[in-house]
Amino acid sequence: MKDRIHSYIESLIKERDLLFQEMESYASLHNVPIMELSGIEVLLQLLRMQEPKRILEIGTAIGYSAMRMAQALPETEIVTIERDDERYDLAIQNITKSEYASQINILKGDALDIYQEVKDFGPYDAIFIDAAKGQYMKFFELYTPLLSTNGYVYTDNVLFKGLVTEETIESKRIRNLVGKIKKYNEWLMNHDHYLTTIVPVGDGLAISKKMSE
Ligand SMILES: C[S@@+](CC[C@H](N)C(=O)[O-])C[C@H]1O[C@@H](n2cnc3c(N)ncnc32)[C@H](O)[C@@H]1O
């Protein structure tokens, strides 16, 4: 979804610390889908405004977004889940050698299988969904009961490189995935207990506010 406006905004973003720059280079070299720069900057700013005590992140990859959230919010605890062995190991390495180790707990496993473990660390004031795109609705339904009153859910990739607007998509796999994302977006926008807005930054960020009961 990178256009000239996104590139312009990214050109204005201050250089990150060396550790983050190295992680960005690693991700680009090894095709690790970390959050796009303009997207994460918006997410971090929203989190600074929200000041959550505890964040649940679904989809750690190599620990980039978890560490950036930890840096932006020094008082916040982050629980993050990764199912891929290699990425989990890299995340552990990156986080352990950083100054954010005491703020971040990485849980290994499929987010759909380790609810009890995740629950033991909760409740959460913010949930950040950034894992398998086809399962967003399941992640949302499973983990939002752990969200505190007035909490927020942030979902990345909801515009999936702009593909949600394409009429014809040749690849069946991508077509199915886009179908699931569109279904999630429509479901989320019409949710009775959440107020959602979609912001076209990065790969598309949905911001959902839990309404008071
Ligand atoms: C987009 S990447 C996460 C990027 C990371 N949030 C960042 O911006 O630095 C998605 C990650 O979620 C992991 N993942 C996908 N489905 C998962 C699941 N069901 N449970 C746990 N991890 C999952 C993938 O292995 C992948 O590393």
mmCIF file of C-alpha atoms and ligand atoms in Angstrom:
data_model
loop_
_atom_site.group_PDB
_atom_site.id
_atom_site.type_symbol
_atom_site.label_atom_id
_atom_site.label_comp_id
_atom_site.label_asym_id
_atom_site.label_seq_id
_atom_site.Cartn_x
_atom_site.Cartn_y
_atom_site.Cartn_z
ATOM 1 C CA MET A 1 0.000 0.000 0.000
ATOM 2 C CA LYS A 2 3.002 2.298 -0.226
ATOM 3 C CA ASP A 3 2.203 5.441 -2.133
ATOM 4 C CA ARG A 4 3.906 8.817 -2.290
ATOM 5 C CA ILE A 5 2.119 10.079 0.816
ATOM 6 C CA HIS A 6 3.265 7.046 2.848
ATOM 7 C CA SER A 7 6.815 7.410 1.546
ATOM 8 C CA TYR A 8 6.777 11.111 2.400
ATOM 9 C CA ILE A 9 5.592 10.424 5.952
ATOM 10 C CA GLU A 10 8.198 7.684 6.359
ATOM 11 C CA SER A 11 10.930 10.049 5.158
ATOM 12 C CA LEU A 12 10.081 12.348 8.087
ATOM 13 C CA ILE A 13 10.194 9.643 10.762
ATOM 14 C CA LYS A 14 13.256 9.963 12.976
ATOM 15 C CA GLU A 15 15.949 7.273 12.758
ATOM 16 C CA ARG A 16 15.362 4.425 15.154
ATOM 17 C CA ASP A 17 17.994 3.147 17.598
ATOM 18 C CA LEU A 18 20.679 0.948 16.044
ATOM 19 C CA LEU A 19 19.131 -2.217 17.454
ATOM 20 C CA PHE A 20 15.815 -1.428 15.735
ATOM 21 C CA GLN A 21 17.550 -0.488 12.485
ATOM 22 C CA GLU A 22 19.342 -3.841 12.533
ATOM 23 C CA MET A 23 16.050 -5.643 13.109
ATOM 24 C CA GLU A 24 14.420 -3.711 10.252
ATOM 25 C CA SER A 25 17.302 -4.685 7.935
ATOM 26 C CA TYR A 26 17.121 -8.312 9.059
ATOM 27 C CA ALA A 27 13.364 -8.387 8.471
ATOM 28 C CA SER A 28 13.703 -6.892 5.016
ATOM 29 C CA LEU A 29 16.538 -9.268 4.068
ATOM 30 C CA HIS A 30 14.799 -12.398 5.362
ATOM 31 C CA ASN A 31 11.207 -11.512 4.461
ATOM 32 C CA VAL A 32 9.983 -11.274 8.038
ATOM 33 C CA PRO A 33 6.749 -9.265 7.875
ATOM 34 C CA ILE A 34 7.267 -6.772 10.679
ATOM 35 C CA MET A 35 4.860 -3.859 10.888
ATOM 36 C CA GLU A 36 5.331 -1.091 8.337
ATOM 37 C CA LEU A 37 6.968 2.060 9.648
ATOM 38 C CA SER A 38 4.048 4.464 9.192
ATOM 39 C CA GLY A 39 1.716 1.892 10.767
ATOM 40 C CA ILE A 40 3.801 1.259 13.854
ATOM 41 C CA GLU A 41 4.347 4.971 14.434
ATOM 42 C CA VAL A 42 0.577 5.494 14.545
ATOM 43 C CA LEU A 43 0.084 2.464 16.783
ATOM 44 C CA LEU A 44 2.762 3.699 19.203
ATOM 45 C CA GLN A 45 1.219 7.155 19.336
ATOM 46 C CA LEU A 46 -2.230 5.722 20.073
ATOM 47 C CA LEU A 47 -0.729 3.558 22.799
ATOM 48 C CA ARG A 48 1.055 6.565 24.321
ATOM 49 C CA MET A 49 -2.340 8.262 24.461
ATOM 50 C CA GLN A 50 -4.064 5.199 25.889
ATOM 51 C CA GLU A 51 -1.316 4.347 28.424
ATOM 52 C CA PRO A 52 -2.197 0.640 28.800
ATOM 53 C CA LYS A 53 -0.688 -1.146 31.792
ATOM 54 C CA ARG A 54 -0.552 -4.455 29.945
ATOM 55 C CA ILE A 55 -0.647 -5.285 26.224
ATOM 56 C CA LEU A 56 -1.268 -8.647 24.599
ATOM 57 C CA GLU A 57 0.365 -9.005 21.191
ATOM 58 C CA ILE A 58 -0.609 -11.911 18.937
ATOM 59 C CA GLY A 59 2.271 -12.399 16.485
ATOM 60 C CA THR A 60 5.759 -11.592 17.817
ATOM 61 C CA ALA A 61 7.849 -12.493 14.742
ATOM 62 C CA ILE A 62 11.375 -11.420 15.804
ATOM 63 C CA GLY A 63 10.217 -9.114 18.603
ATOM 64 C CA TYR A 64 10.367 -5.823 16.709
ATOM 65 C CA SER A 65 6.934 -4.373 17.518
ATOM 66 C CA ALA A 66 7.009 -5.729 21.090
ATOM 67 C CA MET A 67 10.327 -3.988 21.713
ATOM 68 C CA ARG A 68 9.177 -0.756 20.084
ATOM 69 C CA MET A 69 6.059 -0.775 22.269
ATOM 70 C CA ALA A 70 8.243 -1.416 25.324
ATOM 71 C CA GLN A 71 10.466 1.530 24.425
ATOM 72 C CA ALA A 72 7.512 3.856 23.805
ATOM 73 C CA LEU A 73 5.800 2.789 27.049
ATOM 74 C CA PRO A 74 8.444 2.137 29.712
ATOM 75 C CA GLU A 75 5.848 1.346 32.405
ATOM 76 C CA THR A 76 3.926 -1.153 30.285
ATOM 77 C CA GLU A 77 4.162 -4.926 30.398
ATOM 78 C CA ILE A 78 3.864 -6.801 27.094
ATOM 79 C CA VAL A 79 2.828 -10.401 26.629
ATOM 80 C CA THR A 80 3.478 -11.610 23.115
ATOM 81 C CA ILE A 81 2.780 -14.919 21.346
ATOM 82 C CA GLU A 82 4.743 -16.614 18.539
ATOM 83 C CA ARG A 83 4.233 -20.103 17.137
ATOM 84 C CA ASP A 84 7.171 -20.323 14.720
ATOM 85 C CA ASP A 85 10.260 -21.942 16.333
ATOM 86 C CA GLU A 86 12.895 -19.987 14.457
ATOM 87 C CA ARG A 87 11.188 -16.607 14.932
ATOM 88 C CA TYR A 88 10.517 -17.359 18.580
ATOM 89 C CA ASP A 89 14.229 -18.123 19.129
ATOM 90 C CA LEU A 90 15.247 -14.930 17.354
ATOM 91 C CA ALA A 91 12.741 -12.912 19.367
ATOM 92 C CA ILE A 92 14.163 -14.360 22.587
ATOM 93 C CA GLN A 93 17.697 -13.440 21.473
ATOM 94 C CA ASN A 94 16.711 -9.904 20.438
ATOM 95 C CA ILE A 95 14.686 -9.205 23.550
ATOM 96 C CA THR A 96 17.203 -10.739 25.959
ATOM 97 C CA LYS A 97 20.052 -8.602 24.700
ATOM 98 C CA SER A 98 17.909 -5.443 24.812
ATOM 99 C CA GLU A 99 17.019 -3.185 27.706
ATOM 100 C CA TYR A 100 13.365 -4.268 27.394
ATOM 101 C CA ALA A 101 13.720 -7.841 28.628
ATOM 102 C CA SER A 102 12.021 -7.162 31.963
ATOM 103 C CA GLN A 103 8.948 -5.677 30.242
ATOM 104 C CA ILE A 104 8.284 -8.466 27.731
ATOM 105 C CA ASN A 105 7.050 -12.034 28.216
ATOM 106 C CA ILE A 106 7.177 -14.167 25.071
ATOM 107 C CA LEU A 107 4.889 -17.169 24.989
ATOM 108 C CA LYS A 108 5.579 -19.921 22.505
ATOM 109 C CA GLY A 109 2.703 -21.651 20.776
ATOM 110 C CA ASP A 110 -0.323 -21.216 18.590
ATOM 111 C CA ALA A 111 -2.389 -18.379 20.022
ATOM 112 C CA LEU A 112 -5.502 -20.477 19.544
ATOM 113 C CA ASP A 113 -4.083 -23.213 21.816
ATOM 114 C CA ILE A 114 -2.553 -21.374 24.770
ATOM 115 C CA TYR A 115 -5.495 -19.360 26.091
ATOM 116 C CA GLN A 116 -5.052 -20.485 29.694
ATOM 117 C CA GLU A 117 -1.401 -19.430 29.814
ATOM 118 C CA VAL A 118 -2.260 -16.061 28.254
ATOM 119 C CA LYS A 119 -5.143 -15.603 30.680
ATOM 120 C CA ASP A 120 -2.836 -16.114 33.663
ATOM 121 C CA PHE A 121 -0.877 -12.993 32.631
ATOM 122 C CA GLY A 122 -4.020 -10.897 32.027
ATOM 123 C CA PRO A 123 -6.207 -8.882 32.044
ATOM 124 C CA TYR A 124 -5.055 -6.657 29.192
ATOM 125 C CA ASP A 125 -5.784 -3.019 28.426
ATOM 126 C CA ALA A 126 -4.838 -3.412 24.774
ATOM 127 C CA ILE A 127 -4.724 -6.335 22.374
ATOM 128 C CA PHE A 128 -2.664 -6.076 19.211
ATOM 129 C CA ILE A 129 -3.593 -8.641 16.555
ATOM 130 C CA ASP A 130 -0.810 -9.163 14.010
ATOM 131 C CA ALA A 131 -0.725 -12.898 13.219
ATOM 132 C CA ALA A 132 -2.350 -15.269 10.660
ATOM 133 C CA LYS A 133 -4.732 -12.988 8.749
ATOM 134 C CA GLY A 134 -7.277 -15.716 8.118
ATOM 135 C CA GLN A 135 -7.836 -16.171 11.853
ATOM 136 C CA TYR A 136 -8.381 -12.624 13.005
ATOM 137 C CA MET A 137 -11.983 -13.215 14.034
ATOM 138 C CA LYS A 138 -10.988 -16.248 16.114
ATOM 139 C CA PHE A 139 -8.200 -14.325 17.865
ATOM 140 C CA PHE A 140 -10.596 -11.470 18.570
ATOM 141 C CA GLU A 141 -13.328 -13.679 19.981
ATOM 142 C CA LEU A 142 -10.960 -15.787 22.043
ATOM 143 C CA TYR A 143 -9.008 -12.988 23.653
ATOM 144 C CA THR A 144 -11.360 -10.011 23.998
ATOM 145 C CA PRO A 145 -12.917 -11.512 27.164
ATOM 146 C CA LEU A 146 -9.503 -10.716 28.713
ATOM 147 C CA LEU A 147 -9.724 -7.048 27.730
ATOM 148 C CA SER A 148 -10.296 -4.565 30.550
ATOM 149 C CA THR A 149 -13.226 -2.126 30.525
ATOM 150 C CA ASN A 150 -12.575 0.641 28.004
ATOM 151 C CA GLY A 151 -9.746 -1.394 26.465
ATOM 152 C CA TYR A 152 -8.717 -1.250 22.819
ATOM 153 C CA VAL A 153 -8.050 -3.838 20.149
ATOM 154 C CA TYR A 154 -5.655 -2.866 17.370
ATOM 155 C CA THR A 155 -5.612 -5.051 14.259
ATOM 156 C CA ASP A 156 -2.925 -4.731 11.588
ATOM 157 C CA ASN A 157 -3.099 -5.615 7.869
ATOM 158 C CA VAL A 158 -6.835 -5.014 7.517
ATOM 159 C CA LEU A 159 -6.323 -3.425 4.085
ATOM 160 C CA PHE A 160 -3.822 -6.105 2.997
ATOM 161 C CA LYS A 161 -1.756 -4.102 0.500
ATOM 162 C CA GLY A 162 -4.957 -2.577 -0.859
ATOM 163 C CA LEU A 163 -6.155 -5.988 -2.071
ATOM 164 C CA VAL A 164 -9.440 -5.570 -0.184
ATOM 165 C CA THR A 165 -10.471 -3.160 -2.951
ATOM 166 C CA GLU A 166 -9.545 -5.465 -5.867
ATOM 167 C CA GLU A 167 -12.422 -6.969 -7.842
ATOM 168 C CA THR A 168 -10.422 -9.858 -9.295
ATOM 169 C CA ILE A 169 -7.555 -11.686 -7.644
ATOM 170 C CA GLU A 170 -6.005 -14.532 -9.609
ATOM 171 C CA SER A 171 -4.428 -16.555 -6.819
ATOM 172 C CA LYS A 172 -7.055 -18.656 -5.074
ATOM 173 C CA ARG A 173 -5.111 -18.604 -1.806
ATOM 174 C CA ILE A 174 -4.845 -14.810 -1.768
ATOM 175 C CA ARG A 175 -8.475 -14.489 -2.868
ATOM 176 C CA ASN A 176 -9.574 -16.620 0.101
ATOM 177 C CA LEU A 177 -7.405 -14.638 2.487
ATOM 178 C CA VAL A 178 -8.738 -11.324 1.204
ATOM 179 C CA GLY A 179 -12.271 -12.705 1.565
ATOM 180 C CA LYS A 180 -11.573 -13.523 5.221
ATOM 181 C CA ILE A 181 -10.089 -10.095 5.926
ATOM 182 C CA LYS A 182 -13.077 -8.367 4.323
ATOM 183 C CA LYS A 183 -15.427 -10.528 6.362
ATOM 184 C CA TYR A 184 -13.514 -9.630 9.522
ATOM 185 C CA ASN A 185 -13.618 -5.914 8.698
ATOM 186 C CA GLU A 186 -17.357 -5.974 8.068
ATOM 187 C CA TRP A 187 -18.005 -8.018 11.211
ATOM 188 C CA LEU A 188 -15.802 -5.727 13.298
ATOM 189 C CA MET A 189 -17.338 -2.505 11.975
ATOM 190 C CA ASN A 190 -20.789 -3.832 12.913
ATOM 191 C CA HIS A 191 -19.846 -5.291 16.298
ATOM 192 C CA ASP A 192 -22.351 -4.447 19.032
ATOM 193 C CA HIS A 193 -19.726 -4.037 21.754
ATOM 194 C CA TYR A 194 -16.869 -2.358 19.892
ATOM 195 C CA LEU A 195 -16.579 0.937 18.068
ATOM 196 C CA THR A 196 -14.107 0.559 15.213
ATOM 197 C CA THR A 197 -12.377 2.840 12.794
ATOM 198 C CA ILE A 198 -9.976 1.761 10.053
ATOM 199 C CA VAL A 199 -6.999 3.973 9.376
ATOM 200 C CA PRO A 200 -5.169 3.625 6.037
ATOM 201 C CA VAL A 201 -1.653 3.688 7.480
ATOM 202 C CA GLY A 202 0.955 0.977 7.014
ATOM 203 C CA ASP A 203 -0.980 -2.070 5.849
ATOM 204 C CA GLY A 204 -4.239 -0.780 7.340
ATOM 205 C CA LEU A 205 -4.879 -0.504 11.072
ATOM 206 C CA ALA A 206 -8.261 -1.142 12.712
ATOM 207 C CA ILE A 207 -8.764 0.548 16.065
ATOM 208 C CA SER A 208 -11.588 -0.925 18.125
ATOM 209 C CA LYS A 209 -12.744 0.596 21.397
ATOM 210 C CA LYS A 210 -14.608 -1.598 23.809
ATOM 211 C CA MET A 211 -17.862 0.069 24.781
ATOM 212 C CA SER A 212 -18.833 0.171 28.450
ATOM 213 C CA GLU A 213 -21.354 -2.473 29.387
HETATM 214 C C1 LIG B 1 3.181 -10.103 10.846
HETATM 215 S S1 LIG B 1 4.197 -11.116 11.811
HETATM 216 C C2 LIG B 1 4.297 -10.234 13.328
HETATM 217 C C3 LIG B 1 5.115 -9.000 13.228
HETATM 218 C C4 LIG B 1 5.367 -8.298 14.540
HETATM 219 N N1 LIG B 1 4.148 -7.986 15.234
HETATM 220 C C5 LIG B 1 6.124 -7.010 14.278
HETATM 221 O O1 LIG B 1 5.515 -6.059 13.734
HETATM 222 O O2 LIG B 1 7.310 -6.961 14.610
HETATM 223 C C6 LIG B 1 3.110 -12.399 12.223
HETATM 224 C C7 LIG B 1 3.709 -13.478 13.112
HETATM 225 O O3 LIG B 1 2.630 -14.189 13.701
HETATM 226 C C8 LIG B 1 2.973 -15.539 13.798
HETATM 227 N N2 LIG B 1 1.702 -16.271 13.866
HETATM 228 C C9 LIG B 1 0.812 -16.461 12.864
HETATM 229 N N3 LIG B 1 -0.264 -17.131 13.311
HETATM 230 C C10 LIG B 1 -0.044 -17.382 14.633
HETATM 231 C C11 LIG B 1 -0.785 -18.056 15.634
HETATM 232 N N4 LIG B 1 -1.965 -18.613 15.365
HETATM 233 N N5 LIG B 1 -0.262 -18.117 16.871
HETATM 234 C C12 LIG B 1 0.941 -17.557 17.145
HETATM 235 N N6 LIG B 1 1.695 -16.911 16.233
HETATM 236 C C13 LIG B 1 1.202 -16.821 14.992
HETATM 237 C C14 LIG B 1 3.784 -15.814 12.548
HETATM 238 O O4 LIG B 1 4.640 -16.925 12.731
HETATM 239 C C15 LIG B 1 4.532 -14.507 12.358
HETATM 240 O O5 LIG B 1 5.827 -14.550 12.895
#
